[in-house]
PDB file of C-alpha atoms in Angstrom:
ATOM      1  CA  UNK A   1     124.610 104.542-132.741  1.00 53.00           C
ATOM      2  CA  UNK A   2     125.253 106.493-135.929  1.00 74.00           C
ATOM      3  CA  UNK A   3     126.211 110.148-136.032  1.00 85.00           C
ATOM      4  CA  UNK A   4     123.277 112.297-137.199  1.00 91.00           C
ATOM      5  CA  UNK A   5     123.598 113.785-140.663  1.00 94.00           C
ATOM      6  CA  UNK A   6     124.298 117.522-140.394  1.00 96.00           C
ATOM      7  CA  UNK A   7     122.021 119.372-142.810  1.00 97.00           C
ATOM      8  CA  UNK A   8     122.974 123.018-143.329  1.00 97.00           C
ATOM      9  CA  UNK A   9     120.289 125.052-145.109  1.00 97.00           C
ATOM     10  CA  UNK A  10     121.078 128.318-146.903  1.00 96.00           C
ATOM     11  CA  UNK A  11     117.929 130.208-145.869  1.00 94.00           C
ATOM     12  CA  UNK A  12     118.470 133.194-148.176  1.00 93.00           C
ATOM     13  CA  UNK A  13     119.103 130.977-151.195  1.00 93.00           C
ATOM     14  CA  UNK A  14     116.182 128.623-150.548  1.00 93.00           C
ATOM     15  CA  UNK A  15     113.721 131.428-149.765  1.00 91.00           C
ATOM     16  CA  UNK A  16     114.938 133.408-152.773  1.00 87.00           C
ATOM     17  CA  UNK A  17     114.486 130.471-155.152  1.00 86.00           C
ATOM     18  CA  UNK A  18     110.763 131.179-155.590  1.00 81.00           C
ATOM     19  CA  UNK A  19     109.432 134.690-156.357  1.00 79.00           C
ATOM     20  CA  UNK A  20     106.534 134.547-153.867  1.00 81.00           C
ATOM     21  CA  UNK A  21     106.942 137.997-152.315  1.00 82.00           C
ATOM     22  CA  UNK A  22     109.557 136.900-149.745  1.00 83.00           C
ATOM     23  CA  UNK A  23     111.408 140.211-150.208  1.00 78.00           C
ATOM     24  CA  UNK A  24     108.583 142.064-148.447  1.00 86.00           C
ATOM     25  CA  UNK A  25     109.143 140.048-145.247  1.00 88.00           C
ATOM     26  CA  UNK A  26     112.498 138.276-145.241  1.00 90.00           C
ATOM     27  CA  UNK A  27     112.265 137.315-141.592  1.00 93.00           C
ATOM     28  CA  UNK A  28     108.748 135.908-142.017  1.00 93.00           C
ATOM     29  CA  UNK A  29     109.876 133.921-145.062  1.00 93.00           C
ATOM     30  CA  UNK A  30     112.787 132.445-143.073  1.00 94.00           C
ATOM     31  CA  UNK A  31     110.403 131.569-140.229  1.00 95.00           C
ATOM     32  CA  UNK A  32     108.052 129.782-142.646  1.00 94.00           C
ATOM     33  CA  UNK A  33     111.001 127.803-144.041  1.00 95.00           C
ATOM     34  CA  UNK A  34     112.147 126.958-140.499  1.00 96.00           C
ATOM     35  CA  UNK A  35     108.663 125.762-139.571  1.00 96.00           C
ATOM     36  CA  UNK A  36     108.374 123.634-142.731  1.00 94.00           C
ATOM     37  CA  UNK A  37     111.767 122.041-141.983  1.00 95.00           C
ATOM     38  CA  UNK A  38     110.724 121.360-138.372  1.00 95.00           C
ATOM     39  CA  UNK A  39     107.475 119.741-139.509  1.00 93.00           C
ATOM     40  CA  UNK A  40     108.683 117.817-142.580  1.00 92.00           C
ATOM     41  CA  UNK A  41     112.407 117.302-142.053  1.00 90.00           C
ATOM     42  CA  UNK A  42     114.543 116.717-145.139  1.00 91.00           C
ATOM     43  CA  UNK A  43     112.811 114.609-147.803  1.00 86.00           C
ATOM     44  CA  UNK A  44     114.850 111.573-148.769  1.00 84.00           C
ATOM     45  CA  UNK A  45     117.003 111.625-145.635  1.00 83.00           C
ATOM     46  CA  UNK A  46     116.419 108.562-143.529  1.00 81.00           C
ATOM     47  CA  UNK A  47     117.941 108.237-140.136  1.00 85.00           C
ATOM     48  CA  UNK A  48     118.816 110.886-137.587  1.00 90.00           C
ATOM     49  CA  UNK A  49     119.453 114.419-138.840  1.00 93.00           C
ATOM     50  CA  UNK A  50     120.448 117.705-137.276  1.00 96.00           C
ATOM     51  CA  UNK A  51     119.058 120.624-139.272  1.00 97.00           C
ATOM     52  CA  UNK A  52     120.795 124.001-139.082  1.00 97.00           C
ATOM     53  CA  UNK A  53     119.154 126.943-140.864  1.00 97.00           C
ATOM     54  CA  UNK A  54     121.650 129.732-141.549  1.00 97.00           C
ATOM     55  CA  UNK A  55     120.085 133.201-141.752  1.00 95.00           C
ATOM     56  CA  UNK A  56     121.631 136.573-142.498  1.00 93.00           C
ATOM     57  CA  UNK A  57     120.670 140.194-142.964  1.00 89.00           C
ATOM     58  CA  UNK A  58     117.014 141.037-142.364  1.00 87.00           C
ATOM     59  CA  UNK A  59     116.304 137.436-141.296  1.00 89.00           C
ATOM     60  CA  UNK A  60     118.578 137.674-138.240  1.00 89.00           C
ATOM     61  CA  UNK A  61     116.566 137.226-135.086  1.00 91.00           C
ATOM     62  CA  UNK A  62     114.695 134.136-136.248  1.00 95.00           C
ATOM     63  CA  UNK A  63     114.622 131.793-133.247  1.00 96.00           C
ATOM     64  CA  UNK A  64     115.459 128.109-133.134  1.00 97.00           C
ATOM     65  CA  UNK A  65     112.603 125.634-132.658  1.00 97.00           C
ATOM     66  CA  UNK A  66     112.636 121.942-131.761  1.00 96.00           C
ATOM     67  CA  UNK A  67     114.126 120.128-134.744  1.00 95.00           C
ATOM     68  CA  UNK A  68     115.778 123.167-136.335  1.00 97.00           C
ATOM     69  CA  UNK A  69     118.679 125.157-134.930  1.00 97.00           C
ATOM     70  CA  UNK A  70     118.889 128.644-136.404  1.00 97.00           C
ATOM     71  CA  UNK A  71     122.332 130.212-136.802  1.00 96.00           C
ATOM     72  CA  UNK A  72     122.439 133.956-137.479  1.00 94.00           C
ATOM     73  CA  UNK A  73     125.523 134.675-139.547  1.00 94.00           C
ATOM     74  CA  UNK A  74     127.400 137.664-138.120  1.00 90.00           C
ATOM     75  CA  UNK A  75     128.581 138.489-141.646  1.00 89.00           C
ATOM     76  CA  UNK A  76     128.334 136.353-144.755  1.00 90.00           C
ATOM     77  CA  UNK A  77     125.900 133.471-144.538  1.00 92.00           C
ATOM     78  CA  UNK A  78     128.094 131.534-146.974  1.00 94.00           C
ATOM     79  CA  UNK A  79     131.120 131.928-144.717  1.00 95.00           C
ATOM     80  CA  UNK A  80     129.102 130.709-141.707  1.00 96.00           C
ATOM     81  CA  UNK A  81     127.927 127.631-143.624  1.00 96.00           C
ATOM     82  CA  UNK A  82     131.506 126.808-144.636  1.00 97.00           C
ATOM     83  CA  UNK A  83     132.568 127.173-140.981  1.00 97.00           C
ATOM     84  CA  UNK A  84     129.814 124.767-139.867  1.00 97.00           C
ATOM     85  CA  UNK A  85     130.842 122.166-142.450  1.00 97.00           C
ATOM     86  CA  UNK A  86     134.534 122.560-141.586  1.00 97.00           C
ATOM     87  CA  UNK A  87     133.783 122.165-137.858  1.00 96.00           C
ATOM     88  CA  UNK A  88     131.866 118.945-138.547  1.00 95.00           C
ATOM     89  CA  UNK A  89     135.108 117.146-139.410  1.00 90.00           C
ATOM     90  CA  UNK A  90     134.346 113.613-140.613  1.00 90.00           C
ATOM     91  CA  UNK A  91     130.653 113.893-139.795  1.00 93.00           C
ATOM     92  CA  UNK A  92     128.420 113.488-142.863  1.00 95.00           C
ATOM     93  CA  UNK A  93     127.079 116.844-144.088  1.00 96.00           C
ATOM     94  CA  UNK A  94     124.469 117.911-146.608  1.00 96.00           C
ATOM     95  CA  UNK A  95     124.236 121.561-147.664  1.00 97.00           C
ATOM     96  CA  UNK A  96     121.026 122.858-149.246  1.00 96.00           C
ATOM     97  CA  UNK A  97     121.820 125.672-151.691  1.00 95.00           C
ATOM     98  CA  UNK A  98     121.954 126.544-155.377  1.00 92.00           C
ATOM     99  CA  UNK A  99     124.824 129.012-154.898  1.00 94.00           C
ATOM    100  CA  UNK A 100     127.630 127.747-157.156  1.00 95.00           C
ATOM    101  CA  UNK A 101     130.511 129.219-155.196  1.00 96.00           C
ATOM    102  CA  UNK A 102     129.146 127.934-151.889  1.00 96.00           C
ATOM    103  CA  UNK A 103     128.620 124.509-153.464  1.00 96.00           C
ATOM    104  CA  UNK A 104     132.261 124.483-154.541  1.00 97.00           C
ATOM    105  CA  UNK A 105     133.524 125.554-151.136  1.00 97.00           C
ATOM    106  CA  UNK A 106     131.585 122.953-149.130  1.00 97.00           C
ATOM    107  CA  UNK A 107     132.180 120.037-151.515  1.00 97.00           C
ATOM    108  CA  UNK A 108     135.916 120.698-151.163  1.00 96.00           C
ATOM    109  CA  UNK A 109     135.355 120.022-147.448  1.00 96.00           C
ATOM    110  CA  UNK A 110     133.568 116.740-148.183  1.00 96.00           C
ATOM    111  CA  UNK A 111     129.924 117.840-147.940  1.00 97.00           C
ATOM    112  CA  UNK A 112     127.203 116.657-150.252  1.00 96.00           C
ATOM    113  CA  UNK A 113     125.001 119.344-151.834  1.00 96.00           C
ATOM    114  CA  UNK A 114     121.383 119.447-152.935  1.00 94.00           C
ATOM    115  CA  UNK A 115     119.287 122.243-154.386  1.00 93.00           C
ATOM    116  CA  UNK A 116     116.478 124.309-152.846  1.00 92.00           C
ATOM    117  CA  UNK A 117     113.737 122.171-154.427  1.00 90.00           C
ATOM    118  CA  UNK A 118     114.617 119.455-151.946  1.00 89.00           C
ATOM    119  CA  UNK A 119     113.090 121.510-149.110  1.00 88.00           C
ATOM    120  CA  UNK A 120     110.710 123.852-150.948  1.00 79.00           C
ATOM    121  CA  UNK A 121     107.858 121.354-150.782  1.00 62.00           C
TER     122      UNK A 121
END
């Protein structure tokens, strides 16, 4: 039995990648992203995956649903994502973000990175 791929999604970065009015309802935008991830998974990822959506700020309070665990960052969402990748150890990880500094930090820990378009649909 293989270890599920840990997919960590930067909710603020993915939601903010398209100017569709998300800033009027950050929590609602994060919930729509969560629901899309729960329904569609991660395109191009075959095999078992564990999806973790990291929210911060006004999106805190978004609940987990079957297929997507929501982690509310107590402070910086980037720091929480780095902690999740670091805690995964040798487990394969994929981080969904366009944030350059976050990309650097998680690739140093061995994670793969893909951009928001992967999950924007």
